[in-house]
Amino acid sequence: MLSSIISLFSDYTFQTVALGSALLGLISGVLGSFAVLRRQSLLGDGVSHSALPGVVMAFVLSGSKNTEVLLMGALISGLLATLFIVSIVRHTRVKFDSALALVMSVFFGLGLVLLTYVQKIPNSNQAGLKRFIFGQASTLLQRDIILMVICGLILLTLVLLFWKEFKLFTFDGDFARALAFPQRN
């Protein structure tokens, strides 16, 4: 029994998955707290669904499943979706949750159409792209952990540097406006 537990904790795959999950939980917990407190937690869901066409287009353009390239495509697509959501809310009478649902469904639908197109291409390299998009912790590699550590350190450093500003915007938006900070949701 004890030898089974020791062999489990010495397994490379288990160590990689456990470390990756712990890092993801730490980073998401810190950033997600501010999103929940500002009542914008659904924006993360919208951005994650909107990343699908960016990932597929990055694969189509690069022809490889390089994690950094696919994440760059997801970042561009997610930022574009966020820009659309904010623009719809700011320039129309549509509420935030309706704009989020609209943009999320359009981007996700476009991503599924692109994914169907890619799966019909006679390219054996596209196999497993669906698993990358929808996640599978057992496929984490050591370079993925290194990328998570680098991104996590950057994000956590930014949170520490702007800690007072984050608290100010999160808990007292009126005081932030009184101090002449630009206040936008």
Coordinates of C-alpha atoms in Angstrom, one line a residue:
M1 CA 0.0 0.0 0.0
L2 CA 2.7 2.5 1.0
S3 CA 4.8 1.5 -2.0
S4 CA 1.9 2.3 -4.3
I5 CA 1.4 5.7 -2.8
I6 CA 5.2 6.4 -3.1
S7 CA 5.2 5.2 -6.7
L8 CA 2.2 7.5 -7.4
F9 CA 3.9 10.6 -6.1
S10 CA 7.2 9.7 -7.9
D11 CA 5.4 9.3 -11.2
Y12 CA 6.3 12.0 -13.7
T13 CA 2.8 12.4 -15.2
F14 CA 1.3 12.8 -11.7
Q15 CA 3.8 15.3 -10.7
T16 CA 3.3 17.4 -13.9
V17 CA -0.5 17.3 -13.7
A18 CA -0.5 18.1 -9.9
L19 CA 1.9 21.0 -10.3
G20 CA 0.1 22.4 -13.3
S21 CA -3.3 22.1 -11.6
A22 CA -1.9 23.8 -8.5
L23 CA -0.4 26.7 -10.5
L24 CA -3.5 27.1 -12.5
G25 CA -5.6 27.2 -9.3
L26 CA -3.3 29.7 -7.6
I27 CA -3.3 32.1 -10.6
S28 CA -7.0 31.7 -11.3
G29 CA -7.9 32.2 -7.6
V30 CA -6.1 35.5 -7.3
L31 CA -7.4 36.9 -10.6
G32 CA -10.8 35.4 -10.3
S33 CA -11.4 36.9 -6.9
F34 CA -11.3 40.4 -8.4
A35 CA -13.6 39.3 -11.3
V36 CA -16.2 37.9 -8.8
L37 CA -16.0 41.0 -6.6
R38 CA -16.6 43.3 -9.6
R39 CA -19.4 41.0 -10.8
Q40 CA -17.7 40.2 -14.0
S41 CA -17.0 36.5 -13.5
L42 CA -19.1 35.6 -16.6
L43 CA -16.6 37.6 -18.7
G44 CA -14.0 34.8 -18.2
D45 CA -16.5 32.2 -19.4
G46 CA -17.2 34.3 -22.5
V47 CA -13.5 34.8 -23.2
S48 CA -12.8 31.1 -22.8
H49 CA -15.5 30.2 -25.3
S50 CA -14.5 33.0 -27.6
A51 CA -10.9 31.7 -27.7
L52 CA -11.9 28.7 -29.9
P53 CA -11.7 30.5 -33.3
G54 CA -8.4 32.0 -32.4
V55 CA -6.9 28.6 -31.5
V56 CA -8.1 27.0 -34.7
M57 CA -7.0 29.9 -36.9
A58 CA -3.6 29.9 -35.2
F59 CA -3.3 26.2 -36.1
V60 CA -4.5 26.8 -39.6
L61 CA -1.9 29.6 -40.2
S62 CA 1.0 27.9 -38.4
G63 CA 0.3 24.3 -39.3
S64 CA 1.5 23.1 -35.8
K65 CA 0.1 22.6 -32.4
N66 CA 2.8 24.6 -30.7
T67 CA 1.4 25.7 -27.4
E68 CA 2.7 29.3 -27.5
V69 CA 1.3 29.9 -31.0
L70 CA -2.1 28.4 -30.1
L71 CA -2.2 30.5 -26.9
M72 CA -1.4 33.7 -28.9
G73 CA -4.3 32.9 -31.2
A74 CA -6.6 32.4 -28.1
L75 CA -5.3 35.7 -26.6
I76 CA -6.1 37.7 -29.8
S77 CA -9.5 36.1 -30.2
G78 CA -10.4 36.6 -26.5
L79 CA -9.3 40.3 -26.6
L80 CA -11.3 40.8 -29.7
A81 CA -14.4 39.3 -28.1
T82 CA -13.9 41.4 -25.0
L83 CA -13.6 44.5 -27.2
F84 CA -16.9 43.6 -29.0
I85 CA -18.7 43.0 -25.7
V86 CA -17.5 46.3 -24.2
S87 CA -18.3 48.2 -27.4
I88 CA -21.8 46.7 -27.6
V89 CA -22.5 47.6 -24.0
R90 CA -21.1 51.1 -24.3
H91 CA -22.7 52.1 -27.6
T92 CA -26.1 50.3 -27.5
R93 CA -28.8 49.7 -25.0
V94 CA -27.9 46.0 -24.7
K95 CA -27.1 44.9 -21.2
F96 CA -23.8 43.2 -20.4
D97 CA -25.1 39.7 -20.0
S98 CA -26.9 39.8 -23.3
A99 CA -23.9 41.2 -25.1
L100 CA -21.8 38.5 -23.5
A101 CA -24.2 35.8 -24.7
L102 CA -24.3 37.2 -28.2
V103 CA -20.6 37.5 -28.7
M104 CA -19.8 34.2 -26.9
S105 CA -22.3 32.3 -29.1
V106 CA -21.1 33.9 -32.3
F107 CA -17.4 33.3 -31.6
F108 CA -18.0 29.7 -30.3
G109 CA -20.1 28.9 -33.3
L110 CA -17.4 30.3 -35.7
G111 CA -14.9 28.2 -33.8
L112 CA -16.9 25.0 -34.2
V113 CA -17.3 25.7 -37.9
L114 CA -13.5 26.3 -38.3
L115 CA -12.8 23.2 -36.2
T116 CA -15.1 21.1 -38.5
Y117 CA -13.2 22.5 -41.5
V118 CA -9.8 21.7 -40.0
Q119 CA -10.9 18.1 -39.1
K120 CA -11.7 17.5 -42.8
I121 CA -8.2 18.7 -43.9
P122 CA -6.1 15.6 -44.8
N123 CA -3.4 16.6 -42.2
S124 CA -2.6 14.1 -39.5
N125 CA -1.2 16.9 -37.3
Q126 CA -4.7 18.2 -36.6
A127 CA -5.5 15.2 -34.5
G128 CA -5.9 16.0 -30.8
L129 CA -6.7 19.7 -31.4
K130 CA -10.1 19.2 -29.8
R131 CA -8.4 17.9 -26.7
F132 CA -6.1 21.0 -26.6
I133 CA -9.1 23.3 -26.9
F134 CA -11.3 21.7 -24.3
G135 CA -8.5 20.7 -22.0
Q136 CA -7.1 17.5 -20.7
A137 CA -4.7 17.8 -17.7
S138 CA -2.9 14.5 -18.5
T139 CA -1.5 16.0 -21.7
L140 CA 0.5 18.7 -19.7
L141 CA 4.2 18.8 -20.5
Q142 CA 7.1 20.3 -18.6
R143 CA 7.3 23.2 -21.1
D144 CA 3.6 23.9 -20.4
I145 CA 4.4 24.1 -16.6
I146 CA 7.3 26.5 -17.4
L147 CA 5.0 28.7 -19.5
M148 CA 2.4 28.7 -16.7
V149 CA 5.1 29.7 -14.2
I150 CA 6.3 32.6 -16.4
C151 CA 2.8 33.9 -17.1
G152 CA 1.8 33.4 -13.5
L153 CA 4.8 35.3 -12.2
I154 CA 4.1 38.2 -14.5
L155 CA 0.4 38.3 -13.5
L156 CA 1.0 38.0 -9.8
T157 CA 3.7 40.6 -10.0
L158 CA 1.3 43.0 -11.7
V159 CA -1.3 42.3 -9.0
L160 CA 1.2 43.0 -6.3
L161 CA 2.4 46.2 -8.0
F162 CA -1.1 47.5 -8.5
W163 CA -2.6 46.0 -5.3
K164 CA -3.9 49.4 -4.0
E165 CA -5.5 50.3 -7.3
F166 CA -7.2 46.9 -7.6
K167 CA -8.6 47.2 -4.1
L168 CA -9.7 50.8 -4.8
F169 CA -11.5 49.9 -8.1
T170 CA -13.0 46.7 -6.6
F171 CA -14.3 48.1 -3.3
D172 CA -14.8 51.8 -3.8
G173 CA -15.4 53.0 -7.4
D174 CA -16.8 56.3 -6.2
F175 CA -13.6 57.1 -4.3
A176 CA -11.6 56.1 -7.4
R177 CA -13.6 58.6 -9.5
A178 CA -13.0 61.3 -6.9
L179 CA -9.3 60.7 -7.2
A180 CA -9.6 61.2 -11.0
F181 CA -8.9 57.6 -11.9
P182 CA -10.8 56.6 -15.1
Q183 CA -13.7 54.4 -14.1
R184 CA -14.8 52.0 -16.8
N185 CA -16.3 48.5 -16.5

